[in-house]
Structure formats: C-alpha cells, structure tokens
Coordinates of C-alpha atoms in Angstrom, one line a residue:
M1 CA 142.9 155.4 97.9
D2 CA 146.3 155.9 99.3
Y3 CA 146.0 153.9 102.5
S4 CA 148.9 155.4 103.8
N5 CA 147.2 158.8 103.9
P6 CA 145.7 158.3 107.7
A7 CA 143.2 160.5 107.2
A8 CA 142.0 158.6 104.0
K9 CA 141.9 155.3 106.6
R10 CA 139.8 157.8 109.0
S11 CA 137.5 159.1 106.6
E12 CA 136.3 155.4 105.3
V13 CA 135.7 154.1 108.6
P14 CA 132.2 153.6 109.2
V15 CA 130.1 155.5 111.7
V16 CA 127.5 153.6 113.6
C17 CA 124.5 156.0 115.0
P18 CA 122.3 154.2 117.8
S19 CA 118.6 154.7 117.6
D20 CA 116.9 157.3 119.3
D21 CA 115.1 154.1 122.2
A22 CA 118.7 152.8 122.1
L23 CA 120.3 156.0 122.9
V24 CA 117.8 156.6 125.6
Y25 CA 118.4 153.2 126.9
I26 CA 121.7 153.9 127.3
L27 CA 121.6 157.6 129.1
S28 CA 118.9 156.0 131.1
R29 CA 122.2 154.7 132.9
V30 CA 124.0 157.5 132.7
P31 CA 123.9 159.7 136.0
A32 CA 121.3 162.6 136.1
K33 CA 124.0 165.6 136.3
S34 CA 126.3 163.9 133.2
R35 CA 122.7 163.4 131.2
F36 CA 121.9 167.4 131.8
R37 CA 125.6 167.9 130.6
F38 CA 125.0 165.9 127.4
K39 CA 122.4 168.0 126.0
C40 CA 125.2 170.2 124.5
V41 CA 126.5 167.4 122.8
S42 CA 124.5 168.7 119.3
K43 CA 120.8 169.7 118.6
P44 CA 119.8 166.1 118.2
W45 CA 120.6 165.0 121.9
R46 CA 119.3 168.1 123.3
D47 CA 115.8 167.5 121.6
L48 CA 116.3 163.8 122.9
L49 CA 117.0 164.7 126.4
T50 CA 113.9 167.4 126.5
D51 CA 111.6 165.0 125.2
R52 CA 108.8 164.8 127.7
L53 CA 107.7 161.3 126.6
R54 CA 111.3 159.5 126.7
C55 CA 111.9 161.7 130.0
R56 CA 109.3 159.3 131.7
K57 CA 111.9 156.3 130.8
F58 CA 115.2 158.1 132.7
P59 CA 115.2 157.3 136.6
Q60 CA 114.5 159.2 139.4
T61 CA 117.9 159.4 141.5
L62 CA 117.3 160.4 144.8
E63 CA 119.9 162.3 145.7
G64 CA 119.1 163.3 149.5
F65 CA 116.2 165.3 151.8
F66 CA 115.6 169.3 152.3
L67 CA 115.1 170.1 156.3
G68 CA 113.5 173.0 157.2
G69 CA 112.2 174.2 160.8
S70 CA 108.4 175.4 161.8
S71 CA 109.8 178.6 163.1
G72 CA 110.8 180.2 159.9
D73 CA 114.0 181.6 160.7
K74 CA 116.7 181.7 157.6
D75 CA 119.1 179.8 159.0
N76 CA 117.2 176.7 159.3
F77 CA 114.7 176.5 156.4
G78 CA 116.0 174.4 153.6
N79 CA 119.3 172.4 154.7
F80 CA 120.0 169.2 153.3
I81 CA 121.1 165.7 153.7
D82 CA 123.2 163.9 150.7
I83 CA 123.0 160.4 150.7
S84 CA 124.7 159.9 147.5
G85 CA 127.9 159.3 148.8
R86 CA 130.0 162.0 146.9
P87 CA 132.3 163.4 148.1
S88 CA 130.6 167.2 147.5
P89 CA 127.1 167.3 147.2
L90 CA 125.8 167.5 143.8
V91 CA 123.0 170.3 145.0
D92 CA 124.2 173.5 145.7
A93 CA 121.3 174.1 149.2
S94 CA 122.0 177.1 150.2
F95 CA 118.6 178.7 148.9
S96 CA 121.0 182.3 149.7
F97 CA 119.0 184.3 146.8
L98 CA 116.2 183.6 149.5
T99 CA 117.4 185.3 152.3
E100 CA 118.9 187.9 150.7
L101 CA 115.3 189.2 149.9
P102 CA 114.6 192.2 152.2
E103 CA 110.6 191.5 152.2
I104 CA 110.8 187.9 152.8
Q105 CA 111.5 187.6 157.1
K106 CA 109.9 184.5 158.0
I107 CA 110.5 181.0 155.2
N108 CA 109.1 177.7 155.9
L109 CA 109.8 174.5 153.5
L110 CA 106.7 172.8 152.5
G111 CA 107.7 170.2 150.0
S112 CA 108.7 169.0 146.6
C113 CA 107.2 167.6 143.4
N114 CA 109.9 166.1 140.3
G115 CA 112.9 168.0 141.0
L116 CA 111.0 171.6 142.4
V117 CA 111.3 173.1 145.7
L118 CA 107.8 174.8 147.5
F119 CA 108.6 177.2 150.1
G120 CA 106.0 179.4 152.0
H121 CA 107.0 183.2 153.3
R122 CA 105.6 185.8 155.2
R123 CA 106.9 188.7 157.6
D124 CA 107.6 188.7 160.9
S125 CA 104.4 190.8 161.7
D126 CA 102.4 188.3 159.6
N127 CA 100.4 184.9 160.8
Y128 CA 99.5 183.7 157.5
D129 CA 101.3 183.6 154.1
S130 CA 100.8 187.5 153.2
L131 CA 103.7 187.1 150.6
G132 CA 102.7 183.8 149.1
Y133 CA 105.0 181.2 147.9
V134 CA 108.7 180.7 146.4
V135 CA 109.2 177.3 143.7
C136 CA 112.9 177.3 142.8
N137 CA 114.8 174.8 141.3
P138 CA 117.7 174.1 143.0
A139 CA 120.1 171.6 140.3
T140 CA 119.2 175.1 138.2
Q141 CA 119.1 177.9 140.8
Q142 CA 116.0 178.9 138.9
W143 CA 112.8 180.3 141.2
V144 CA 109.6 182.3 141.0
A145 CA 107.8 183.9 143.3
V146 CA 103.7 182.9 143.9
P147 CA 101.8 185.4 145.0
S148 CA 99.5 185.4 147.9
C149 CA 96.0 183.6 147.1
G150 CA 94.1 186.4 148.9
W151 CA 93.3 184.1 152.2
T152 CA 93.3 185.3 155.7
P153 CA 93.2 183.7 158.8
P154 CA 90.4 183.0 161.7
P155 CA 90.0 185.9 164.0
L156 CA 92.7 187.0 166.4
S157 CA 91.6 184.0 169.2
Y158 CA 93.3 181.5 167.3
L159 CA 96.1 182.7 166.5
Y160 CA 98.8 180.1 164.7
A161 CA 101.3 179.9 161.9
C162 CA 99.1 179.7 158.5
Y163 CA 100.7 176.6 157.7
Q164 CA 98.0 175.2 160.1
Y165 CA 95.6 176.4 158.4
T166 CA 96.3 175.8 155.1
C167 CA 97.8 172.4 153.1
T168 CA 99.8 173.3 149.7
Y169 CA 100.5 170.8 147.8
L170 CA 103.6 171.2 144.6
I171 CA 102.6 169.2 141.7
F172 CA 105.2 168.9 139.0
D173 CA 104.8 166.5 136.2
P174 CA 108.2 167.6 133.7
A175 CA 107.2 164.6 131.1
A176 CA 103.6 166.5 130.6
S177 CA 104.3 169.8 131.1
P178 CA 106.9 172.8 132.2
H179 CA 104.4 174.8 134.2
F180 CA 103.5 173.9 137.8
Q181 CA 100.6 174.0 140.1
L182 CA 99.9 174.4 143.4
V183 CA 97.0 173.0 145.4
Q184 CA 95.8 175.2 148.5
F185 CA 93.2 173.5 150.8
T186 CA 92.2 175.4 153.9
Q187 CA 91.5 174.0 157.4
D188 CA 89.3 175.6 160.1
E189 CA 91.1 175.4 163.9
E190 CA 90.6 172.1 164.4
G191 CA 92.0 170.9 161.4
V192 CA 89.2 169.5 159.7
V193 CA 89.1 170.6 156.1
L194 CA 86.6 168.0 154.5
Q195 CA 83.1 168.1 156.3
F196 CA 79.7 167.6 155.5
R197 CA 77.6 169.7 155.1
E198 CA 74.4 170.0 158.2
N199 CA 71.0 169.4 156.6
N200 CA 68.8 166.2 156.1
D201 CA 68.7 166.6 152.4
D202 CA 72.4 166.8 151.2
D203 CA 75.4 165.1 153.6
E204 CA 78.0 165.5 150.7
A205 CA 81.2 166.9 152.2
V206 CA 82.1 170.5 150.7
T207 CA 85.5 172.1 150.9
E208 CA 87.2 175.2 149.9
V209 CA 90.0 174.5 147.5
R210 CA 92.8 177.3 145.7
T211 CA 94.5 176.6 142.7
Y212 CA 97.4 178.1 141.0
S213 CA 99.0 177.3 137.8
S214 CA 102.2 179.1 136.6
E215 CA 101.0 178.9 132.9
S216 CA 97.9 181.3 133.7
G217 CA 99.8 183.1 136.5
V218 CA 96.8 183.4 138.3
W219 CA 94.6 181.9 141.6
S220 CA 91.0 180.4 141.0
N221 CA 89.0 179.4 143.3
Q222 CA 86.1 176.4 143.6
T223 CA 83.6 174.7 145.9
S224 CA 84.6 171.3 144.8
E225 CA 82.2 167.9 146.2
W226 CA 83.8 165.5 148.4
G227 CA 83.0 162.2 149.4
A228 CA 84.8 162.1 152.9
H229 CA 84.7 163.5 156.0
G230 CA 88.1 164.0 157.9
C231 CA 91.8 165.9 157.8
I232 CA 94.3 165.8 155.8
M233 CA 97.1 164.4 157.4
S234 CA 99.8 166.4 155.4
S235 CA 102.7 165.1 157.6
F236 CA 101.6 161.4 156.4
G237 CA 102.9 162.2 152.6
S238 CA 101.5 162.1 149.6
A239 CA 102.2 160.7 146.2
F240 CA 101.9 162.3 142.6
V241 CA 101.1 158.8 140.8
N242 CA 99.3 158.9 137.4
G243 CA 99.3 162.9 136.7
M244 CA 96.8 163.0 140.0
L245 CA 98.1 164.5 143.8
H246 CA 97.4 161.2 146.4
F247 CA 97.1 162.1 150.2
M248 CA 95.6 160.7 152.9
V249 CA 92.3 161.9 155.1
G250 CA 92.2 160.8 158.7
G251 CA 88.5 159.4 159.0
E252 CA 86.8 160.8 162.0
Y253 CA 83.9 159.4 163.7
G254 CA 84.2 156.1 163.4
K255 CA 84.8 156.3 159.6
E256 CA 87.8 154.8 158.1
D257 CA 91.0 156.6 156.8
Q258 CA 91.2 157.2 152.9
I259 CA 93.3 158.3 150.4
V260 CA 92.0 160.7 148.1
V261 CA 93.2 162.0 144.4
V262 CA 93.1 165.3 143.0
D263 CA 93.6 166.9 139.7
R264 CA 95.8 169.5 138.8
E265 CA 92.9 171.7 139.0
G266 CA 92.1 170.6 142.6
N267 CA 89.2 168.5 141.8
K268 CA 88.6 165.6 143.7
C269 CA 88.8 162.3 141.1
R270 CA 88.2 159.7 143.1
N271 CA 88.5 158.2 146.6
I272 CA 90.4 155.0 146.8
R273 CA 89.1 153.2 150.6
W274 CA 91.4 151.6 153.0
A275 CA 90.0 148.9 154.8
K276 CA 90.7 149.2 158.9
E277 CA 91.9 145.7 158.7
R278 CA 95.3 146.9 156.9
G279 CA 95.7 148.5 160.1
E280 CA 96.3 152.5 160.3
I281 CA 98.0 154.5 157.4
L282 CA 101.2 155.9 158.6
F283 CA 102.8 156.9 155.4
V284 CA 101.7 157.4 151.6
G285 CA 103.9 157.2 149.1
Q286 CA 105.1 156.5 145.5
S287 CA 107.9 154.4 144.6
Q288 CA 108.6 152.4 140.7
G289 CA 105.5 154.1 139.6
R290 CA 102.6 152.9 141.8
L291 CA 101.1 154.2 144.8
H292 CA 102.3 152.6 147.9
C293 CA 101.0 152.8 151.7
I294 CA 102.6 152.0 154.9
S295 CA 100.4 151.1 157.6
G296 CA 101.0 149.9 161.0
L297 CA 98.5 146.9 162.8
A298 CA 98.4 145.1 165.6
N299 CA 97.4 141.2 164.9
G300 CA 96.4 140.7 168.4
I301 CA 96.9 141.5 172.2
G302 CA 100.2 141.1 173.7
E303 CA 101.7 140.7 170.4
T304 CA 104.1 142.7 169.0
P305 CA 102.8 145.5 166.3
E306 CA 103.9 145.4 162.5
V307 CA 104.5 147.9 159.9
S308 CA 103.3 146.7 156.3
V309 CA 104.1 148.2 153.3
W310 CA 101.0 147.7 150.9
V311 CA 101.1 148.8 146.8
L312 CA 98.1 149.3 144.7
E313 CA 98.8 146.9 141.7
D314 CA 95.4 147.6 140.5
Y315 CA 94.7 150.9 139.8
D316 CA 91.2 151.2 138.9
G317 CA 90.2 148.2 140.9
E318 CA 92.0 149.5 144.0
E319 CA 93.9 146.1 144.7
W320 CA 96.3 146.8 147.4
V321 CA 98.8 144.0 147.1
W322 CA 101.1 143.2 150.5
K323 CA 104.4 143.7 149.7
H324 CA 106.4 143.2 153.4
S325 CA 106.0 143.6 157.0
V326 CA 109.0 144.2 159.6
S327 CA 108.3 144.3 163.8
F328 CA 107.9 148.1 164.9
A329 CA 110.4 146.7 167.7
H330 CA 112.7 146.1 164.8
L331 CA 112.8 149.5 163.4
S332 CA 112.8 151.5 166.8
G333 CA 116.0 149.8 168.2
N334 CA 114.0 148.3 171.3
L335 CA 114.1 144.6 170.8
N336 CA 112.5 144.3 174.9
G337 CA 108.8 145.8 173.4
E338 CA 109.1 149.0 175.2
D339 CA 108.9 152.5 173.4
V340 CA 108.8 150.9 170.0
L341 CA 106.6 153.6 168.7
N342 CA 109.3 156.0 168.7
F343 CA 109.5 156.9 164.9
Y344 CA 107.9 158.2 161.7
F345 CA 108.2 157.8 158.4
V346 CA 109.7 160.6 156.1
S347 CA 110.0 159.5 152.4
I348 CA 109.5 156.2 150.4
H349 CA 112.4 155.6 147.8
P350 CA 111.2 156.5 144.0
E351 CA 113.2 153.6 142.5
C352 CA 113.8 150.6 144.9
N353 CA 112.1 149.2 147.7
M354 CA 113.7 151.0 151.0
V355 CA 111.8 153.3 153.2
F356 CA 112.9 156.3 155.5
F357 CA 112.4 157.2 159.0
V358 CA 113.5 159.0 162.2
R359 CA 113.7 158.0 165.6
S360 CA 112.2 160.5 167.8
D361 CA 114.6 159.7 170.7
S362 CA 117.6 159.6 169.0
Q363 CA 116.9 162.2 166.1
K364 CA 118.4 159.7 163.5
L365 CA 117.3 160.0 159.9
I366 CA 117.7 156.1 158.8
S367 CA 116.9 153.8 156.1
Y368 CA 115.6 150.2 155.8
H369 CA 115.9 148.4 152.8
M370 CA 112.9 145.8 152.2
D371 CA 114.7 143.1 150.1
T372 CA 118.3 142.8 152.4
K373 CA 116.1 144.1 155.6
E374 CA 119.3 146.3 157.0
M375 CA 118.7 149.2 158.5
C376 CA 121.3 151.9 157.9
V377 CA 121.8 155.3 159.8
L378 CA 121.9 158.3 157.3
C379 CA 122.4 161.8 159.8
S380 CA 121.6 163.6 163.2
V381 CA 118.2 165.4 162.5
R382 CA 117.6 168.8 164.7
R383 CA 114.6 168.9 167.0
D384 CA 113.3 171.8 165.6
Y385 CA 113.4 170.4 162.0
E386 CA 109.5 169.1 161.6
H387 CA 109.7 169.1 157.9
V388 CA 111.3 166.3 156.0
T389 CA 111.1 166.0 152.0
Q390 CA 112.9 163.9 149.4
Y391 CA 114.5 165.4 146.7
V392 CA 115.0 164.4 143.0
P393 CA 117.0 166.5 140.9
Y394 CA 115.5 167.8 137.7
F395 CA 118.6 169.4 135.8
S396 CA 116.4 171.2 132.8
V397 CA 115.9 175.1 132.7
S398 CA 112.4 176.0 133.3
S399 CA 110.5 178.6 131.3
A400 CA 108.0 178.3 134.5
L401 CA 110.9 179.5 136.5
A402 CA 111.7 183.2 135.4
N403 CA 114.4 184.0 137.4
R404 CA 117.9 183.0 138.2
H405 CA 120.3 183.0 141.1

C-alpha cells in the first residue's frame, strides 16, 4: 500500500457507525428543527427519525403559545408567542391560507395536540359551526378542512356562539398513528353536558358524543354511559396521557370534581376521582409523561390560600402525589393579601417543572419554575384573547393533512 497517496490513507480509515439506539440518544439532544432536517441525510436516517416507537424518546420542546380571541375575527385568531428566545421565530404563525379562503369568515382557535392546531370556522351569519373545522401543522404549513358534523344549535331564544354549546378536542399521537381524531361533546344552554336520566330505575349519566377520524373522513354519533355529572370545564385544560384524553368535569349538586378519561372513539373509559381535601381543580395538564393537576385550597379561616401541583404517580391505582405548593399571594404579586385570585393557569410545561398563568389585572403571561420558585414575565396578552394553547412543533409531513400552503 502506498501511504504517500492521501486517498489511500483515507480509504483505510475505519468508519464507526453508532447503533440505532445510540443515534436516537444523540438526536434526542438536538433541536427539533435540526432533527427534521437530518431526515435528508440518508434513507436509514429518515426511517429512524420517522419510526413511531423511537419518536417517543425525542423530547417535547415547548416553543410557545398560540393566542386566539372569541370574536372569530381574522386579525386575532392565531397570534404566536415565542418563548424560545430565538432572534427569529421557529414557526410562521400567520396562517395566511385561512384568511385567503373566501368561504371562511369567522375563525376560532380551539386547541392543539402534539404539534397540530385545531380551529373552528363559520360564516358571519351563523351562530354555530356551519362549515366545520380546520386542522393544521404550523411547522410544515399543512392543513385539512373537516366538514361539519351536522349539529345545529338550540332555538333562537338561546343564541350564543357555537363553541358555548360544544366542546371539541383534538387527539393526535404521531407515535401511534399518522391520523388525528376530533371528539365533540354537546352542551345545553346552561353548559351542562353530563346529565343523569330522570327516572328511578336508572341513574346512569348519558351524553351525546360525536367523533371524527381523519382516516375514515366521516363523523360518527354515539351515546355513551357516563358515571359523572356536571359540566366540562374546557378552560381548565386537558391532557393526552397513555393514549387517552383527560379533562375536568365540574361537580354539581354537591358532587366532587372528576377527571374523565376518553379514548379516540369518544368512549368513556374511566372517571378519576378527585378528593375535595386536595382543593378545587384549577387546571389539568401533562408533564413528563404523567397526568398533572393544579388545585387551590385555603387551609383555614384567615389563612392565605395555596396553589398545589399534584402528579398521578400510580395511574391504575389513582395515587396522587403532592409535588409543589406556592401561595396565591406570591403568584398574584399582591403580598398584602388583597385580590390574590387575579390569575388563571393556561399550561404546564411538557418536560420540566414549570407552569404558566395569566394575571387578569395586568394581562401578563408569566412562567413559574417550581424548582427555583422564580417567575418570569413572558409577554402581554390582549384582553380579547380568551384562548391560550401551548405549541410543541411536529416537523414530519403528514398524510392526514392533504393541503399545503
């Protein structure tokens, strides 16, 4: 071998290829946008990065929040607040394709799940979702329109926006399927969705549920048996944990609050009991793969109420473990004890011990780190922004989203 030839030297250098597990470990520490670009390196890398089982090992990076108003106007339905500190935002949140569709006149931000964002839309003349929904991926600028389920609102004597009559949740788990589902619950004019039958022979709760699957492209109606009574508190958050949707149902007629667990088909799988001794539920969310609940409790007369964070450590045994407590006065900024209930929670960080809330008086979006007990003002929130939803980007192109801007 002629080692004076540089090409010969290079050809003799051994190439060490890391195992797939080692490569996944390395890539899990790379920013999400860079991982998306690495799919172009080679076909094996592309297959590795799109493998649904290995995707679970990649961290969920919270990039920011989408804010939306209740009016449905096109100029305030999807503004994005970037919390990453980058000089240029990772996401183009203009959603200009929605404003360019002539048949869409009113748009409402409803929620998000694992990188997809859900909007409801209708015409100016309608008070319900006459045109249905739009599901989109801001990272890839893909989107798809979902037709109306055919539901019509109550009589004209109860004219409110459609989203006061329905609670619609988006379910998307890219590690399990490329398809998404919508689960819609119908409320009456009082906001009650889970009703007991009015006879002495059967007191099981019944509600009508509609579900949509992007795989089938159709809505299905069903009547599910529920062991709960009350109103779905959609503003108190929701969580997608263990392949199931979790949300709070406020107790009525002296009954305790509960967390209801629903599968992708809208079937009620279980009710997770919430003891009153832990306080009233203020928010439900997911963090580090576990169900979390934020509650508020005053320990006694004249004492400052506290906010506590609980984690469901034993999912099957329903064992809630206390994680953190902080006074309402500290979070509200009113240490004199006056008007300490001037804020509401909007999110729990998916990967660290941090919560986010908005102060009602100053309209500031603020983060609170449970480990350091530090607060940070992130931005101001317009008073007409009633919907705040967290955004974790998903960079893979989806076959379920047929259109691309």
